[in-house]
């Protein structure tokens, strides 16, 4: 039978190690920020908030078709746009959007695009953005 040796336990070593770790971090700059007063760093390539140019949208529905989780739904908005005779424009649900950017890539007129803006939840009671709201900056979107 193989004899398993118990490791030697030195009293208080674990506690001292814990105290050392706490002490070491007491004098370091915190990595968390006081959001929303302080903004966290966002990488240059990060994108989230989708914008739409209704004048450029031709209502082709391609963005709706390529969205992998049905975050885009085409709705009718009556407006005078000779390029969009069916008056179909995308509405986006940011609650389910996974920022895959398929809609941006497929759009033939670059009417729909993602931006560096990342805050949406603070200004609305739901995550659905109508085509008109997708045209506005976040501060302009009705609360
Ligand atoms: S970024 Fe992707 S998930 Fe979000 S609305 Fe566009 S296609 Fe859908
Ligand atoms: S936003 Fe672009 S892809 Fe979507 S319906 Fe309009 S033109 Fe087509």
mmCIF file of C-alpha atoms and ligand atoms in Angstrom:
data_model
loop_
_atom_site.group_PDB
_atom_site.id
_atom_site.type_symbol
_atom_site.label_atom_id
_atom_site.label_comp_id
_atom_site.label_asym_id
_atom_site.label_seq_id
_atom_site.Cartn_x
_atom_site.Cartn_y
_atom_site.Cartn_z
ATOM 1 C CA UNK A 1 0.000 0.000 0.000
ATOM 2 C CA UNK A 2 1.291 3.487 -0.915
ATOM 3 C CA UNK A 3 1.575 5.802 1.984
ATOM 4 C CA UNK A 4 0.388 9.341 1.280
ATOM 5 C CA UNK A 5 2.286 11.949 3.262
ATOM 6 C CA UNK A 6 0.305 14.800 4.716
ATOM 7 C CA UNK A 7 1.852 18.208 3.836
ATOM 8 C CA UNK A 8 3.312 20.037 6.782
ATOM 9 C CA UNK A 9 0.988 22.745 7.976
ATOM 10 C CA UNK A 10 2.617 25.852 9.332
ATOM 11 C CA UNK A 11 0.196 27.788 11.511
ATOM 12 C CA UNK A 12 -0.768 31.334 10.472
ATOM 13 C CA UNK A 13 0.970 31.190 7.044
ATOM 14 C CA UNK A 14 -2.345 31.276 5.124
ATOM 15 C CA UNK A 15 -3.636 34.210 7.165
ATOM 16 C CA UNK A 16 -0.393 36.133 6.717
ATOM 17 C CA UNK A 17 -0.491 35.547 2.975
ATOM 18 C CA UNK A 18 -4.053 36.878 2.864
ATOM 19 C CA UNK A 19 -3.113 39.944 4.901
ATOM 20 C CA UNK A 20 -0.130 40.582 2.653
ATOM 21 C CA UNK A 21 -2.343 40.497 -0.457
ATOM 22 C CA UNK A 22 -4.813 42.951 1.092
ATOM 23 C CA UNK A 23 -2.008 45.267 2.217
ATOM 24 C CA UNK A 24 -0.361 45.172 -1.224
ATOM 25 C CA UNK A 25 -3.581 46.270 -2.949
ATOM 26 C CA UNK A 26 -4.330 49.017 -0.461
ATOM 27 C CA UNK A 27 -1.881 51.326 -2.207
ATOM 28 C CA UNK A 28 -2.722 50.411 -5.806
ATOM 29 C CA UNK A 29 -5.011 52.462 -8.036
ATOM 30 C CA UNK A 30 -8.436 50.745 -8.223
ATOM 31 C CA UNK A 31 -9.252 49.144 -11.565
ATOM 32 C CA UNK A 32 -12.972 49.848 -11.174
ATOM 33 C CA UNK A 33 -14.517 53.252 -11.996
ATOM 34 C CA UNK A 34 -17.459 55.131 -10.503
ATOM 35 C CA UNK A 35 -19.770 54.620 -13.446
ATOM 36 C CA UNK A 36 -21.721 56.570 -14.749
ATOM 37 C CA UNK A 37 -19.927 59.655 -13.332
ATOM 38 C CA UNK A 38 -16.616 58.244 -14.552
ATOM 39 C CA UNK A 39 -16.446 56.614 -17.970
ATOM 40 C CA UNK A 40 -14.626 53.356 -18.462
ATOM 41 C CA UNK A 41 -12.054 52.990 -21.202
ATOM 42 C CA UNK A 42 -13.520 51.592 -24.410
ATOM 43 C CA UNK A 43 -11.224 50.254 -27.133
ATOM 44 C CA UNK A 44 -11.220 52.174 -30.413
ATOM 45 C CA UNK A 45 -12.709 49.238 -32.307
ATOM 46 C CA UNK A 46 -15.582 48.733 -29.883
ATOM 47 C CA UNK A 47 -18.976 49.578 -31.330
ATOM 48 C CA UNK A 48 -22.515 49.210 -30.073
ATOM 49 C CA UNK A 49 -25.236 51.791 -30.616
ATOM 50 C CA UNK A 50 -26.807 51.418 -34.062
ATOM 51 C CA UNK A 51 -27.761 54.496 -36.076
ATOM 52 C CA UNK A 52 -29.956 54.740 -39.135
ATOM 53 C CA UNK A 53 -30.179 57.272 -41.912
ATOM 54 C CA UNK A 54 -33.827 57.061 -42.995
ATOM 55 C CA UNK A 55 -33.090 59.092 -46.136
ATOM 56 C CA UNK A 56 -30.612 56.431 -47.281
ATOM 57 C CA UNK A 57 -32.697 53.385 -46.333
ATOM 58 C CA UNK A 58 -34.375 51.764 -49.347
ATOM 59 C CA UNK A 59 -36.425 49.298 -47.294
ATOM 60 C CA UNK A 60 -34.772 46.232 -48.826
ATOM 61 C CA UNK A 61 -35.161 44.283 -45.511
ATOM 62 C CA UNK A 62 -31.705 42.704 -45.858
ATOM 63 C CA UNK A 63 -30.689 43.876 -42.387
ATOM 64 C CA UNK A 64 -33.734 42.139 -40.928
ATOM 65 C CA UNK A 65 -32.953 38.945 -42.817
ATOM 66 C CA UNK A 66 -29.316 38.673 -41.709
ATOM 67 C CA UNK A 67 -29.884 39.498 -38.051
ATOM 68 C CA UNK A 68 -29.152 36.177 -36.312
ATOM 69 C CA UNK A 69 -31.418 36.758 -33.330
ATOM 70 C CA UNK A 70 -34.327 38.672 -34.816
ATOM 71 C CA UNK A 71 -33.319 41.968 -33.234
ATOM 72 C CA UNK A 72 -34.440 43.870 -36.318
ATOM 73 C CA UNK A 73 -38.041 44.170 -37.377
ATOM 74 C CA UNK A 74 -39.202 46.200 -40.358
ATOM 75 C CA UNK A 75 -41.995 48.632 -39.600
ATOM 76 C CA UNK A 76 -43.942 51.090 -41.747
ATOM 77 C CA UNK A 77 -43.184 54.786 -41.257
ATOM 78 C CA UNK A 78 -45.096 57.153 -43.527
ATOM 79 C CA UNK A 79 -42.636 59.660 -44.918
ATOM 80 C CA UNK A 80 -41.694 61.082 -48.279
ATOM 81 C CA UNK A 81 -38.713 59.042 -49.467
ATOM 82 C CA UNK A 82 -38.674 58.297 -53.230
ATOM 83 C CA UNK A 83 -36.055 55.558 -52.643
ATOM 84 C CA UNK A 84 -38.251 53.690 -50.171
ATOM 85 C CA UNK A 85 -41.683 53.348 -51.787
ATOM 86 C CA UNK A 86 -42.945 50.719 -49.312
ATOM 87 C CA UNK A 87 -41.993 52.976 -46.381
ATOM 88 C CA UNK A 88 -40.275 50.083 -44.582
ATOM 89 C CA UNK A 89 -37.614 50.924 -42.010
ATOM 90 C CA UNK A 90 -35.786 48.838 -39.398
ATOM 91 C CA UNK A 91 -36.617 48.950 -35.724
ATOM 92 C CA UNK A 92 -33.876 47.580 -33.442
ATOM 93 C CA UNK A 93 -34.154 45.749 -30.143
ATOM 94 C CA UNK A 94 -30.933 46.512 -28.267
ATOM 95 C CA UNK A 95 -31.934 44.058 -25.566
ATOM 96 C CA UNK A 96 -31.155 41.146 -27.869
ATOM 97 C CA UNK A 97 -28.621 42.696 -30.283
ATOM 98 C CA UNK A 98 -25.299 40.886 -30.004
ATOM 99 C CA UNK A 99 -23.358 43.536 -31.966
ATOM 100 C CA UNK A 100 -22.449 41.076 -34.695
ATOM 101 C CA UNK A 101 -22.527 43.905 -37.263
ATOM 102 C CA UNK A 102 -24.190 41.760 -39.943
ATOM 103 C CA UNK A 103 -26.757 44.484 -40.578
ATOM 104 C CA UNK A 104 -24.055 47.090 -41.133
ATOM 105 C CA UNK A 105 -22.140 44.822 -43.514
ATOM 106 C CA UNK A 106 -25.127 43.791 -45.632
ATOM 107 C CA UNK A 107 -26.738 47.224 -46.012
ATOM 108 C CA UNK A 108 -26.320 48.238 -49.676
ATOM 109 C CA UNK A 109 -26.630 51.972 -48.971
ATOM 110 C CA UNK A 110 -24.764 52.209 -45.629
ATOM 111 C CA UNK A 111 -27.970 53.477 -44.078
ATOM 112 C CA UNK A 112 -27.548 51.404 -40.927
ATOM 113 C CA UNK A 113 -24.278 51.499 -38.989
ATOM 114 C CA UNK A 114 -22.841 50.964 -35.546
ATOM 115 C CA UNK A 115 -21.125 53.711 -33.545
ATOM 116 C CA UNK A 116 -18.903 54.069 -30.493
ATOM 117 C CA UNK A 117 -21.847 55.185 -28.421
ATOM 118 C CA UNK A 118 -22.574 52.460 -25.882
ATOM 119 C CA UNK A 119 -25.180 53.738 -23.461
ATOM 120 C CA UNK A 120 -28.792 52.973 -24.200
ATOM 121 C CA UNK A 121 -30.390 51.627 -21.034
ATOM 122 C CA UNK A 122 -30.246 54.876 -19.053
ATOM 123 C CA UNK A 123 -32.398 56.919 -21.372
ATOM 124 C CA UNK A 124 -35.296 54.611 -22.193
ATOM 125 C CA UNK A 125 -37.692 52.294 -20.422
ATOM 126 C CA UNK A 126 -37.322 49.617 -23.072
ATOM 127 C CA UNK A 127 -34.728 48.483 -25.550
ATOM 128 C CA UNK A 128 -36.746 48.971 -28.743
ATOM 129 C CA UNK A 129 -35.588 51.880 -30.887
ATOM 130 C CA UNK A 130 -37.891 53.042 -33.644
ATOM 131 C CA UNK A 131 -36.394 54.157 -36.986
ATOM 132 C CA UNK A 132 -36.832 57.799 -35.944
ATOM 133 C CA UNK A 133 -35.042 57.161 -32.633
ATOM 134 C CA UNK A 134 -32.234 55.384 -34.452
ATOM 135 C CA UNK A 135 -31.576 58.660 -36.241
ATOM 136 C CA UNK A 136 -31.081 60.588 -33.003
ATOM 137 C CA UNK A 137 -28.160 60.735 -30.617
ATOM 138 C CA UNK A 138 -28.735 59.135 -27.252
ATOM 139 C CA UNK A 139 -29.267 62.454 -25.494
ATOM 140 C CA UNK A 140 -31.943 63.375 -28.039
ATOM 141 C CA UNK A 141 -33.900 60.139 -27.640
ATOM 142 C CA UNK A 142 -37.062 60.770 -25.645
ATOM 143 C CA UNK A 143 -36.847 59.508 -22.077
HETATM 144 S S1 LIG B 1 -25.577 44.048 -34.985
HETATM 145 FE FE1 LIG B 1 -26.190 41.903 -35.437
HETATM 146 S S2 LIG B 1 -27.551 41.339 -33.754
HETATM 147 FE FE2 LIG B 1 -27.397 43.575 -33.733
HETATM 148 S S3 LIG B 1 -29.141 44.278 -34.954
HETATM 149 FE FE3 LIG B 1 -27.371 44.128 -36.355
HETATM 150 S S4 LIG B 1 -27.518 42.072 -37.241
HETATM 151 FE FE4 LIG B 1 -28.828 42.096 -35.416
HETATM 152 S S1 LIG B 2 -31.116 49.786 -43.378
HETATM 153 FE FE1 LIG B 2 -30.042 49.103 -45.217
HETATM 154 S S2 LIG B 2 -30.301 46.854 -45.247
HETATM 155 FE FE2 LIG B 2 -31.806 47.692 -43.796
HETATM 156 S S3 LIG B 2 -33.692 47.965 -45.029
HETATM 157 FE FE3 LIG B 2 -32.583 49.922 -45.053
HETATM 158 S S4 LIG B 2 -31.333 49.832 -46.913
HETATM 159 FE FE4 LIG B 2 -31.957 47.736 -46.477
#
